[in-house]
Coordinates of C-alpha atoms in Angstrom, one line a residue:
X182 CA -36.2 -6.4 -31.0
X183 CA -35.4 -3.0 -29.1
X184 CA -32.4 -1.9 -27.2
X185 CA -32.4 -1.7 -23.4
X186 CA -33.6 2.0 -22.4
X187 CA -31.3 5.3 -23.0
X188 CA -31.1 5.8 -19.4
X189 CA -29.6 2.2 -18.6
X190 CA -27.5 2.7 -21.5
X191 CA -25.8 6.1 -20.6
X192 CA -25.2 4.3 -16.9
X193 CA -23.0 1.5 -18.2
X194 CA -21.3 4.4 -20.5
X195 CA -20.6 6.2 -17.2
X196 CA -19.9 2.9 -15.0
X197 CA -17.8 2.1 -17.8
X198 CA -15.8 5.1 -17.4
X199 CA -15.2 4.9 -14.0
X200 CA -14.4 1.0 -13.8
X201 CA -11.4 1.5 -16.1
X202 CA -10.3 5.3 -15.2
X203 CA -7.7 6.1 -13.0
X204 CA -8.8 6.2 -9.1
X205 CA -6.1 8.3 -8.1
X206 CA -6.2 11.7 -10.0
X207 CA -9.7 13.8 -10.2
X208 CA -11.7 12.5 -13.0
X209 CA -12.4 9.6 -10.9
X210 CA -14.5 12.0 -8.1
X211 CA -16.1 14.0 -11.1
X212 CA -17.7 10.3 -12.5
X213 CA -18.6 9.3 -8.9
X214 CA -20.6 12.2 -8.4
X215 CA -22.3 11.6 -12.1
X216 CA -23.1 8.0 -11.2
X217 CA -24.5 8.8 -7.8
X218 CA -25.9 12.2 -8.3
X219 CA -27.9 13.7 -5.1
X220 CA -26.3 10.3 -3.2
X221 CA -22.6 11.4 -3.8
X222 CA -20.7 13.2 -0.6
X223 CA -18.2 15.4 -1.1
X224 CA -14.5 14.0 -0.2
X225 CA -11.9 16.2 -1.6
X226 CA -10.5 16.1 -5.4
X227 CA -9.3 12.9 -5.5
X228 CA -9.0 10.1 -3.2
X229 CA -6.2 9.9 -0.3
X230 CA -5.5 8.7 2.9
X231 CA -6.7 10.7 6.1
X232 CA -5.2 10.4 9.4
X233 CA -6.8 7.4 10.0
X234 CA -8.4 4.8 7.8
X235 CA -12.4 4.8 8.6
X236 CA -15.5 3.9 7.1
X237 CA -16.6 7.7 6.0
X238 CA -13.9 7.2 3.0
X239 CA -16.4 4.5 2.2
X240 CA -19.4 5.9 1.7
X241 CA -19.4 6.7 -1.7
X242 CA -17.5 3.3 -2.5
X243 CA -20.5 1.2 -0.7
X244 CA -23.5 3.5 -3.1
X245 CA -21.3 2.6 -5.9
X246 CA -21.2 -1.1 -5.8
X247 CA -25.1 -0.9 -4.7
X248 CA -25.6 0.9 -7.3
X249 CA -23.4 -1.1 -10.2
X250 CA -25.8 -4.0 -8.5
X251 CA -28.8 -2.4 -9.5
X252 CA -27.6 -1.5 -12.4
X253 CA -26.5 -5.0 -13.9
X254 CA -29.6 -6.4 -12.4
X255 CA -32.0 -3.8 -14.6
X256 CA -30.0 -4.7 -17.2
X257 CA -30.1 -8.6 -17.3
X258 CA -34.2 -8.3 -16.8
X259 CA -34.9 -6.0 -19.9
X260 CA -32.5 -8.4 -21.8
X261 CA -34.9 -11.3 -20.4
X262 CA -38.1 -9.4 -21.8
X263 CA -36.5 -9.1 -25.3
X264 CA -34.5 -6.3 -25.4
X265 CA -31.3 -6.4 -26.7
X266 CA -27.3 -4.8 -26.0
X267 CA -25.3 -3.6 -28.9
X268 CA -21.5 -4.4 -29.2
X269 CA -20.7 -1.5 -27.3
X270 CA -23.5 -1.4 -24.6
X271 CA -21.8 -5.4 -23.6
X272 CA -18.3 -3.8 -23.5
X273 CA -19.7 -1.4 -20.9
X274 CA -21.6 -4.0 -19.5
X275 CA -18.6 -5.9 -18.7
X276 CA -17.0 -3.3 -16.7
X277 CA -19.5 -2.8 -14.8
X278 CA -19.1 -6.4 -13.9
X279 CA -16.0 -6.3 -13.3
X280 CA -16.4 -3.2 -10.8
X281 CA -18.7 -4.9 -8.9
X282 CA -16.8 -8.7 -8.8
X283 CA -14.1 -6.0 -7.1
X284 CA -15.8 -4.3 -5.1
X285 CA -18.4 -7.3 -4.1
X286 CA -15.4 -10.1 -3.4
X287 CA -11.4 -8.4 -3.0
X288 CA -11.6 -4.6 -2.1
X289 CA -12.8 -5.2 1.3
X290 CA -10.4 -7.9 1.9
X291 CA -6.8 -7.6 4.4
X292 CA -4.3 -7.6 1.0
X293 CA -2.7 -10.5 3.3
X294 CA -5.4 -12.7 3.3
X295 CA -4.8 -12.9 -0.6
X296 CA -1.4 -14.2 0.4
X297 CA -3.3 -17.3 2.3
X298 CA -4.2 -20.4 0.3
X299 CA -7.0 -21.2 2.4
X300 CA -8.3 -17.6 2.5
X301 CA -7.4 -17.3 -1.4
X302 CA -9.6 -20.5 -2.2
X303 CA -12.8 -19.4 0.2
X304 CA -12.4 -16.0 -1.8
X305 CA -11.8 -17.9 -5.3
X306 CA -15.1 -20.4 -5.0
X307 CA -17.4 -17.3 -4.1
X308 CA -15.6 -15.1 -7.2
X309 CA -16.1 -18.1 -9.8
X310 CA -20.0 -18.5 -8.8
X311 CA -20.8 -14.9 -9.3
X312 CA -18.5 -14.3 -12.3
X313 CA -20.9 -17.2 -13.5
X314 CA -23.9 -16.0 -12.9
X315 CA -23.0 -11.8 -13.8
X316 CA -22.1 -13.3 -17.3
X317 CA -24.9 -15.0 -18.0
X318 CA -25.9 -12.9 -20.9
X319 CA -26.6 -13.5 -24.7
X320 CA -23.5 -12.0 -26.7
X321 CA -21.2 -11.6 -24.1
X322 CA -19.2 -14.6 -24.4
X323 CA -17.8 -12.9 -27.3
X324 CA -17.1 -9.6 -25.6
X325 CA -14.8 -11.4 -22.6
X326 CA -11.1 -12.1 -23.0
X327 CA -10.3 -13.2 -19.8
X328 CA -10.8 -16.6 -18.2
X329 CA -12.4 -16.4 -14.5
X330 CA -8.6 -16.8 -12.9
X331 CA -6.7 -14.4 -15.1
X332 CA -9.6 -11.7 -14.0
X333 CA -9.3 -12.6 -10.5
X334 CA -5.1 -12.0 -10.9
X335 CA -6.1 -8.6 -12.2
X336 CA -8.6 -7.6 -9.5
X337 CA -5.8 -9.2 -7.1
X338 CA -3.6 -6.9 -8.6
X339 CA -5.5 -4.2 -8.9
X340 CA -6.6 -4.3 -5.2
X341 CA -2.7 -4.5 -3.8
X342 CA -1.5 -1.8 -6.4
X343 CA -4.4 0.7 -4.9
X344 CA -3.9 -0.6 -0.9
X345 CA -0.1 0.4 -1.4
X346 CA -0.3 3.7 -3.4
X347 CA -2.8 5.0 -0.8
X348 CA -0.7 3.5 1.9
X349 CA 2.5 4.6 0.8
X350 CA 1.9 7.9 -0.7
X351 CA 0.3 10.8 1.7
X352 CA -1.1 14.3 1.1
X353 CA -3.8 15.7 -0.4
X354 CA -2.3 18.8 -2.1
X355 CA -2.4 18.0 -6.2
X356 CA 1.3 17.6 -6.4
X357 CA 0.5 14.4 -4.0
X358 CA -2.8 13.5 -6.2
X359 CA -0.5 13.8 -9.3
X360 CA 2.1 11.3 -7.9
X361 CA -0.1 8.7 -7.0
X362 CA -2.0 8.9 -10.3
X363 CA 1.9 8.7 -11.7
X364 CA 2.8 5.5 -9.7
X365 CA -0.9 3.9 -10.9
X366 CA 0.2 4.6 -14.5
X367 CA 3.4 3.1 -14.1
X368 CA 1.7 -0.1 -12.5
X369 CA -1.5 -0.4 -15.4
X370 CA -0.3 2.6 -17.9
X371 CA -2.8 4.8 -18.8
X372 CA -5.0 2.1 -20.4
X373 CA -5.9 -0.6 -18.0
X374 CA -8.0 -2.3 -20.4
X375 CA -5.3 -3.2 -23.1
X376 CA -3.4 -4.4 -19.6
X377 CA -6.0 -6.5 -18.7
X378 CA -5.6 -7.8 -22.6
X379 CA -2.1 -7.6 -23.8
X380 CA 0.4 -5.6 -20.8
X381 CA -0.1 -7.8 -17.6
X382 CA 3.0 -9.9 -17.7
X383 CA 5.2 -7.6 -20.3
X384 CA 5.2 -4.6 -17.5
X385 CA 8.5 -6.0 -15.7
X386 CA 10.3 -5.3 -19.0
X387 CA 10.0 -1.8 -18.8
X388 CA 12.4 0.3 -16.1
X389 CA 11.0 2.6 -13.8
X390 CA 13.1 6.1 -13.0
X391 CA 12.0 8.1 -9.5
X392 CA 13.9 10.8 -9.5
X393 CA 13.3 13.8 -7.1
X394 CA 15.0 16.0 -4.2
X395 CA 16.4 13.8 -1.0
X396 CA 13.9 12.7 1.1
X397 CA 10.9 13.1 -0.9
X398 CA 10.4 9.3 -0.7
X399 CA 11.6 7.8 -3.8
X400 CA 12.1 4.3 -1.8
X401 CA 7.7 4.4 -0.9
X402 CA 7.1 5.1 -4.4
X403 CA 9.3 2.1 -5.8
X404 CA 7.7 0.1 -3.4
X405 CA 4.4 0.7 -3.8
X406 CA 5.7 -0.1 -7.7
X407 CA 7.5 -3.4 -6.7
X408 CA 5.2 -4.4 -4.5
X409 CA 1.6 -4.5 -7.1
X410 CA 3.6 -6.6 -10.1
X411 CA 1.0 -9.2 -11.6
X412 CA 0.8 -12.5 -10.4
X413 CA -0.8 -15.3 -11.9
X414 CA -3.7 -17.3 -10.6
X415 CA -3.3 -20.9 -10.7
X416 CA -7.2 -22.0 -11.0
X417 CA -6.4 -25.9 -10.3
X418 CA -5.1 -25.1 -6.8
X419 CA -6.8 -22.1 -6.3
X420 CA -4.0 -19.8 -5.4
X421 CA -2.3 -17.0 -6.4
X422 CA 1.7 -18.3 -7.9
X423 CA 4.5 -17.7 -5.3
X424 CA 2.4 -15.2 -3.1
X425 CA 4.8 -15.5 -0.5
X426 CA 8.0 -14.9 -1.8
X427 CA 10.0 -11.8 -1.5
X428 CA 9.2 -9.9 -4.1
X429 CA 11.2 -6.2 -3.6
X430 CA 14.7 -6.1 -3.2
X431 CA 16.2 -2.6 -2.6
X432 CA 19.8 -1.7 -2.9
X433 CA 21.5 1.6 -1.8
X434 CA 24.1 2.0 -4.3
X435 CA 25.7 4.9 -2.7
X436 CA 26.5 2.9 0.8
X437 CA 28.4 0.2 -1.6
X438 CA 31.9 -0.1 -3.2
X439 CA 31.8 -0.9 -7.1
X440 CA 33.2 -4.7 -6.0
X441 CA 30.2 -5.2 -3.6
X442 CA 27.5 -3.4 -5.7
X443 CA 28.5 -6.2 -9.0
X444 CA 28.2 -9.2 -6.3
X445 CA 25.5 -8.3 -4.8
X446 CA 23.4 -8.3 -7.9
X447 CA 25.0 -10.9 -10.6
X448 CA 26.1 -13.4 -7.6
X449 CA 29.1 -14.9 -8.0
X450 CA 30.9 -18.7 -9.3
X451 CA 33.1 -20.0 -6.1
X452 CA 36.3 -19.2 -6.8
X453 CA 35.9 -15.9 -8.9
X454 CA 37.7 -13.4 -6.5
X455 CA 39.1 -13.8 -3.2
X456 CA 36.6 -14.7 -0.7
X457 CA 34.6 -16.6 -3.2
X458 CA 34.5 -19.6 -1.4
X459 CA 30.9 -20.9 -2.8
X460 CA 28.9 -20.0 -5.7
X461 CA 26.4 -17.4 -4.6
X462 CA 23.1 -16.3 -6.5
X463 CA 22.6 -12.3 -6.9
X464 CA 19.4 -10.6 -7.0
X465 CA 19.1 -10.8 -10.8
X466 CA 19.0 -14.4 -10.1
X467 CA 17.1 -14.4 -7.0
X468 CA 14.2 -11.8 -8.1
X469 CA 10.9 -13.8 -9.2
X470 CA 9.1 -12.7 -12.4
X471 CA 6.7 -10.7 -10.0
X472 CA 9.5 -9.2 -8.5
X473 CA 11.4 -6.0 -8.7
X474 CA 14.8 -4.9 -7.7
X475 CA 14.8 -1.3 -6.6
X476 CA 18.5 0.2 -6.8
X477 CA 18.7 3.8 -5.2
X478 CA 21.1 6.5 -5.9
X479 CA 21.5 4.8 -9.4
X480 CA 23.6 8.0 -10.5
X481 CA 26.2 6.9 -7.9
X482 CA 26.8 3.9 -10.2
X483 CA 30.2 3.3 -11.3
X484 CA 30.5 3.6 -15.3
X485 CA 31.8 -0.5 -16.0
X486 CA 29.1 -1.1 -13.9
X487 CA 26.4 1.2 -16.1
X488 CA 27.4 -0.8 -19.3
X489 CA 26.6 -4.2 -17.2
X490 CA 23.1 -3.1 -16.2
X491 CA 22.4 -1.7 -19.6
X492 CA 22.8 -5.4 -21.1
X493 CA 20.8 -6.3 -18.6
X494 CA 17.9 -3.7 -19.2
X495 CA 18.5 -4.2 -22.5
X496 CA 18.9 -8.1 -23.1
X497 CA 17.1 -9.0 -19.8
X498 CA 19.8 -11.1 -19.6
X499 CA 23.2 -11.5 -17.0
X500 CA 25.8 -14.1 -15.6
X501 CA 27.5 -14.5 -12.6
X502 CA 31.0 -13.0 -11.8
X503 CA 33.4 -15.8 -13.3
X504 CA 31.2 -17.8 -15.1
X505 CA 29.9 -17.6 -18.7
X506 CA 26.7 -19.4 -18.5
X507 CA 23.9 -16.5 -19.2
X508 CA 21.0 -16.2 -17.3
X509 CA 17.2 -14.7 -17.4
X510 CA 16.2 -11.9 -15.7
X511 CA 12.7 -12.2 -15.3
X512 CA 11.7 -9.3 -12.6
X513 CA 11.6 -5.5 -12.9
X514 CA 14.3 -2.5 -12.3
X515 CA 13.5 0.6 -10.6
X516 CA 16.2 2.8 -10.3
X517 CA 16.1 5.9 -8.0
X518 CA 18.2 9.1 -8.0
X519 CA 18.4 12.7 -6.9
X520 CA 20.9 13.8 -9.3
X521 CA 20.1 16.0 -12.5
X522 CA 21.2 13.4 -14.9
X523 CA 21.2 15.6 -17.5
X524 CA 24.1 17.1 -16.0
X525 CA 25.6 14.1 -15.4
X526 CA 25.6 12.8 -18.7
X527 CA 27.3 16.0 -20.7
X528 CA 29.8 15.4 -17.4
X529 CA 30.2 12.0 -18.6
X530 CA 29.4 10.7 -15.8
X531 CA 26.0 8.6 -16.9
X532 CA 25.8 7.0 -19.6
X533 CA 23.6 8.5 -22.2
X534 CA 22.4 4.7 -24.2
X535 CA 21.5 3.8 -20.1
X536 CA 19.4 6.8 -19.7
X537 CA 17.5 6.7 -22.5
X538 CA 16.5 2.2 -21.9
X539 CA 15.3 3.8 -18.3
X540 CA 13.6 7.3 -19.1
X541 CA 10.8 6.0 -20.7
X542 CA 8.8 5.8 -17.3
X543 CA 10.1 8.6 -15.3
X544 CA 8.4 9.8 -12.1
X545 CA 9.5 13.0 -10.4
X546 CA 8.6 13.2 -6.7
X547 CA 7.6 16.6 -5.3
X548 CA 9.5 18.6 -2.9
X549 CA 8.2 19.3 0.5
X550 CA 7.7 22.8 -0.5
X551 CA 5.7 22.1 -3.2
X552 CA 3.1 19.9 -1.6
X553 CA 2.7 22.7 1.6
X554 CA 2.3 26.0 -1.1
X555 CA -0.4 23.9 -2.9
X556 CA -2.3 22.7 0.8
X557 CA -0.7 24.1 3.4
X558 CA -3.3 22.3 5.7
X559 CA -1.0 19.0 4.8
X560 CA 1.4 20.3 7.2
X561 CA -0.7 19.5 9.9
X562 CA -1.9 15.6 8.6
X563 CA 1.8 15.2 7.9
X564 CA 3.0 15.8 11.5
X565 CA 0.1 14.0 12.8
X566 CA 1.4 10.6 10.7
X567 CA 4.8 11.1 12.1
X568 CA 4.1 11.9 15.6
X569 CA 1.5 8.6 15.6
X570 CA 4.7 6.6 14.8
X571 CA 6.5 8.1 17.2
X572 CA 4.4 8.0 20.1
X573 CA 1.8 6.1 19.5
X574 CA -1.8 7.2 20.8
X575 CA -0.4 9.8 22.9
X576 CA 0.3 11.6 18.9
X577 CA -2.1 15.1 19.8
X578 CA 0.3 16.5 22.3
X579 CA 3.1 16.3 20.6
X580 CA 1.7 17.1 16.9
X581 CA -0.4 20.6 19.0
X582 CA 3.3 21.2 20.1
X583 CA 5.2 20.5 17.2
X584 CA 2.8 22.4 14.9
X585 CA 3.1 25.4 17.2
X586 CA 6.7 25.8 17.5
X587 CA 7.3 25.4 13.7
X588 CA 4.5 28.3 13.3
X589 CA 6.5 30.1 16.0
X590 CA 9.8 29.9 15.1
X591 CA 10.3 28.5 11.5
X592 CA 6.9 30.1 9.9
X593 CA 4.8 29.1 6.9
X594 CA 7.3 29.9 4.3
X595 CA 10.5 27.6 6.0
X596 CA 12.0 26.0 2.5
X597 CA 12.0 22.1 4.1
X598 CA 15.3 21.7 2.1
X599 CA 15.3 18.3 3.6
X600 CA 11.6 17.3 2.5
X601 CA 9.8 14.8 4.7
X602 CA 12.6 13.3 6.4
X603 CA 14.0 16.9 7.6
X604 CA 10.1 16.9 8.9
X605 CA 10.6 13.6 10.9
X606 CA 13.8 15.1 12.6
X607 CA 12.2 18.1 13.2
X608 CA 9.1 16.6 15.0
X609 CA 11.8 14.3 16.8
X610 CA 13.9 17.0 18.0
X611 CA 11.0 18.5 19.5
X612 CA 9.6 15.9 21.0
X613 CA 13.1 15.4 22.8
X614 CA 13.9 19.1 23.4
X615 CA 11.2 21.4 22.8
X616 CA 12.9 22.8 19.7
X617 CA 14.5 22.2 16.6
X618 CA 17.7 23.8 14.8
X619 CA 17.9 23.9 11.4
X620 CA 21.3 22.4 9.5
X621 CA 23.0 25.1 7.7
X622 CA 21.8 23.7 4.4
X623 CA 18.5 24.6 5.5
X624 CA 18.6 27.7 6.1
X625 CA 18.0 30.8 3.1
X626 CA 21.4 31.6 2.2
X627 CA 22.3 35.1 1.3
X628 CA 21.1 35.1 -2.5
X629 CA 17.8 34.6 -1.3
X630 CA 17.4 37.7 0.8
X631 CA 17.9 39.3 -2.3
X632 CA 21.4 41.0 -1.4
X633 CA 19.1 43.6 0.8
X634 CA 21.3 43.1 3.7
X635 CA 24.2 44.2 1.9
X636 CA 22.6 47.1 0.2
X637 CA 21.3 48.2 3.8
X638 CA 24.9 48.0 5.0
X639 CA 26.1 50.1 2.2
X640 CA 23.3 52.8 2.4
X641 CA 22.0 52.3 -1.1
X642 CA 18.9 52.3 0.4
X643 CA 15.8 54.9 0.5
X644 CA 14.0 53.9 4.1
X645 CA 11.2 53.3 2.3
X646 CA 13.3 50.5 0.1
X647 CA 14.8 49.3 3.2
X648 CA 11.1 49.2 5.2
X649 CA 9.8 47.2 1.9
X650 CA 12.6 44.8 1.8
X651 CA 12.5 44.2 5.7
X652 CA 8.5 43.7 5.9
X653 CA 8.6 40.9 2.8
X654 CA 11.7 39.2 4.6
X655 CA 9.9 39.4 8.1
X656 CA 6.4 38.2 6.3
X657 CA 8.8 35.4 4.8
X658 CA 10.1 34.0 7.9
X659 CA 6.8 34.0 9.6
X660 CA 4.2 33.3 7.0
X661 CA 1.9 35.6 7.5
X662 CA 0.8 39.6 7.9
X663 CA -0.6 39.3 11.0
X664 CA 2.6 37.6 12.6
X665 CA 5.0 39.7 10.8
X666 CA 3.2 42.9 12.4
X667 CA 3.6 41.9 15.6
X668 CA 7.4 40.7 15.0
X669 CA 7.6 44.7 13.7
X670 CA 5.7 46.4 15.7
X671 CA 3.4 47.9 13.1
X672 CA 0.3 47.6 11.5
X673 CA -0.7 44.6 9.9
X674 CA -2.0 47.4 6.6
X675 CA 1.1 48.5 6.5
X676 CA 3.0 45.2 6.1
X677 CA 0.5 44.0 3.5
X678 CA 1.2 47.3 1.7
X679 CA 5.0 46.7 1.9
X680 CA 5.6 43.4 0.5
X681 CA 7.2 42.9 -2.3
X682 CA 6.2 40.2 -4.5
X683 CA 9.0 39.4 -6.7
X684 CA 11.3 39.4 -3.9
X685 CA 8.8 37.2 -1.9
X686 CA 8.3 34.5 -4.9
X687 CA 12.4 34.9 -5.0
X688 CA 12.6 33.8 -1.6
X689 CA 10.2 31.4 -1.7
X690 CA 11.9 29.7 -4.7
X691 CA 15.6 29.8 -3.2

C-alpha cells in the first residue's frame, strides 16, 4: 500500500506547523502565507488589534479553516482508496484537526458564552460529533492523547488566552508583537503540544514576574495571564468547572501597610489581632485552582513578609494569621514591579532565594518610547483607543486634535517618561483645555542636552558647534527637519547637515 501524495503530505507538515506555533509573533504570518499562497492578504507582521475589531482581520483566518477542511477531507478519501499515513503524517494530521475543531466550533464564539452552561452544552454536543467523525481514521487512535473534553478545555483555553492578549495588549510596533508572543509563552510555554500532554494543570505552580517602567501596563499583561488559566471540562454535565467564579485577584502592595497586606492574603483566625472579631479567609484561600493572584509593586514588599510568600511559592502551602492548620494553595502568583531588583537585592532590600523561585518567567514590558521609535504610526492608533474611551463615537475630533497639538508642541521625539498612562492624561488634558503641561519628571533634564547650554553660556563654543548643537536639540523637540527649519528660520539642507547623531541618540535615550 502507498502513502497519501507528497503534496498532501507537505500540507499537513505546514498545517502542522501553524496549528501548534505561536499566533502572536511573525512565524505565524510567514506559515499563513505558505498554506494559502496567491489566497493570502497581507496584514502586517504578526497579528494585532486595529482600531476596531472587523471582519478584514478575518480573511485569512476564514481561507484557513476552508482550507484545513479541504485538506482533511483529501486526506480521509485517499486513505479510503488504500493509501496509507505514516506515524508522522497522523501526528500532523491531528493538528490539523485540531485547528479546524477551533476554528469550526470556539474561535468565533463571545468568550462569555463559554461561561454559559446552556451555551457551553449546545457548543459541547456539536464539538463531540465532529471530533467523532474528523477521527475516524485507521491508526489514529494511537496517535491521540486527549479525551474529546480535555481537548475542548484546551481549545476553551486556547480561545480566551488569544481573545485577552489581543484584547489587552495594543500596538503593532515589534516591541508590542514581542510582548504578546511573551504573555502566550507564559500561558502554553513555548511548546503547546507537551501542554496539551503533560503542562495544562502544573502551569499555576510556576510565578510569573512583569516587570517594566510605570505605566507600561503591567496590571493588562497579568490579566490577560490570570484570566486564560486551564479549566477543566466536566463531560457528564457538559460544562466547563467553576466558569463563573472570580478567578483574578489583584493587590496593590504599595497602597497597603505590612499588617493589612499579611490579612489580606493568608486571612485571619477570630481573635488573632485586635479587630479580629471572625475568622476571615485570604486570597490564598479564596483563589480557585484556575485562579491567579496578581500582587503589584511586589518590590514594595516588606522583608517578614518576602520570607512568608517564599514558603508559599515554594511549598504552595500557607495558614491563616493565628492558626496553625496549613493550607493549599492551588492558584497562581503574578507579581509586578518597576524596581531594578537587582539593585534591590545587593541593597538588601529583596530577598535574593525570592527572586530567583519568581524569575524563572520574567516578562519585561516596553516603554512608551520604545514602542513609538519602532512604529511611530502607533501613536496615532494609541490616541484613537483612548479618545474612543473617553468620548465615545465623537473619538475623531478629539484624536485630529490631540494628535496635532502633541506634533505641535511636544514633537516626535517627547520621551513619554510616563508611558501610556502619561498618554491618557495628556489626551485628557486636552480634551478639557486645549493643551497639555508636562510634569517636571517629564521633561529632558539638563544631562540630556548634552551640557551645550552651559558650554554656550561659557563661550567654549565655535558658532559652528553652537549652530550644530542648537539644530539637533531644535530637530529633537520637534521631530523632524522640516519643522525644525521653520522653528529656525533656515533651510531644511542645512538642519539635516547639522545634526548631530550621537548627541541626538543621547537625547533620545535620556
Amino acid at each position: 500500500m502507498s502513502e497519501v501524495r507528497k503534496s498532501e503530505k507537505r500540507q499537513l507538515e505546514l498545517f502542522a506547523e501553524l496549528a501548534t506555533c505561536n499566533p502572536f509573533l511573525p512565524r505565524r504570518m510567514e506559515l499563513e502565507k505558505q498554506v494559502l499562497g496567491s489566497k493570502f492578504e497581507e496584514d502586517g507582521i504578526a497579528w494585532s488589534r486595529r482600531l476596531e475589531f472587523t471582519d478584514r482581520e478575518r480573511f485569512n483566518v476564514t481561507r484557513l479553516t476552508d482550507a484545513a477542511t479541504e485538506l482533511i477531507d483529501k486526506v480521509q478519501q485517499q486513505v479510503a482508496s488504500g493509501k496509507t499515513l505514516s506515524s508522522e503524517s497522523l501526528k500532523h494530521y491531528w493538528y490539523v484537526v485540531t485547528y479546524a475543531l477551533l476554528y469550526r466550533h470556539i474561535v468565533y464564539q463571545d468568550p462569555a458564552s463559554l461561561r454559559d452552561p446552556d451555551s457551553t452544552a449546545a457548543i459541547w454536543k456539536e464539538f463531540r460529533s465532529d471530533y467523532s467523525r474528523l477521527v475516524n481514521l485507521p491508526g489514529l487512535s494511537d496517535e491521540v492523547a486527549q479525551s474529546p473534553g480535555h481537548l475542548f478545555a484546551i481549545l476553551c483555553q486556547i480561545h480566551r488566552a488569544f481573545f485577552n492578549i489581543y484584547s489587552f495588549i495594543l500596538g503593532e510596533s515589534l516591541p508590542s508583537v514581542e510582548l504578546r508572543g511573551k504573555v502566550w509563552q507564559s500561558i502554553f510555554t513555548c511548546d503547546i503540544d507537551r501542554y496539551r500532554r503533560s503542562l495544562f494543570d502544573r502551569m499555576s505552580g510556576l510565578t510569573s514576574l512583569i516587570t517594566g517602567p510605570s505605566g507600561t501596563g503591567k496590571e493588562l499583561v497579568a490579566r490577560a495571564i490570570g484570566l486564560s488559566q486551564f479549566i477543566p471540562f466536566d463531560e457528564k454535565h457538559s460544562r466547563l468547572k467553576a466558569p463563573d467564579e472570580t478567578s483574578f485577584f489583584p493587590l496593590n502592595l504599595s497602597a497597603m501597610s505590612a499588617n493589612l497586606i499579611e490579612s489580606e492574603l493568608f486571612g485571619h483566625r477570630k481573635g488573632a489581632f485586635t479587630g479580629a472579631i471572625v475568622d476571615r479567609k485570604g486570597w490564598l484561600e479564596l483563589c480557585p485552582a484556575h485562579g491567579a493572584i496578581f500582587l503589584d509593586e511586589l518590590g514594595e514588599l516588606d522583608l517578614a513578609l518576602q520570607v512568608k510568600l517564599l514558603r508559599v511559592v515554594q511549598q504552595r502551602r500557607f495558614s491563616r494569621i493565628g492558626a496553625t492548620k496549613e493550607r493549599n494553595f492551588c492558584g497562581k502568583i503574578i507579581g509586578a514591579t518597576n524596581r531594578d531588583l537587582d539593585e534591590e537585592m545587593k541593597s538588601g532590600r529583596f530577598r535574593e532565594d525570592l527572586y530567583y523561585r519568581l524569575c524563572a518567567d520574567r516578562i519585561e514590558t516596553p516603554s512608551l518610547r520604545q514602542q513609538l521609535e519602532h512604529r511611530p504610526e502607533d501613536l496615532y492608533f494609541l490616541i484613537r483607543h483612548i479618545a474612543t474611551g473617553l468620548v465615545g463615537d465623537d473619538s475623531d475630533s478629539l484624536c485630529s486634535q490631540s494628535m496635532e497639538w502633541i506634533e505641535a508642541n511636544l514633537g516626535s521625539h517627547y520621551p513619554w517618561r510616563g508611558n501610556f498612562r502619561e498618554l491618557e492624561q495628556c489626551v485628557s488634558s486636552i480634551m478639557i483645555r486645549g493643551e497639555y503641561v508636562p510634569g517636571r519628571s517629564a521633561k529632558v533634564d539638563s544631562s540630556e542636552q548634552d551640557d551645550w547650554t552651559r558650554d554656550a553660556i561659557k563661550t567654549s563654543l565655535t558658532a559652528d558647534e553652537l549652530l550644530q548643537r542648537y539644530c539637533t536639540w531644535m530637530y529633537f523637540q520637534t521631530g523632524g527637519y522640516e519643522a525644525a527649519a521653520r522653528k529656525l528660520k533656515i533651510d531644511r539642507r542645512t538642519v539635516k547637515a547639522k545634526v548631530d547623531q550621537a548627541m541626538l541618540e543621547r537625547l533620545k535615550t535620556g
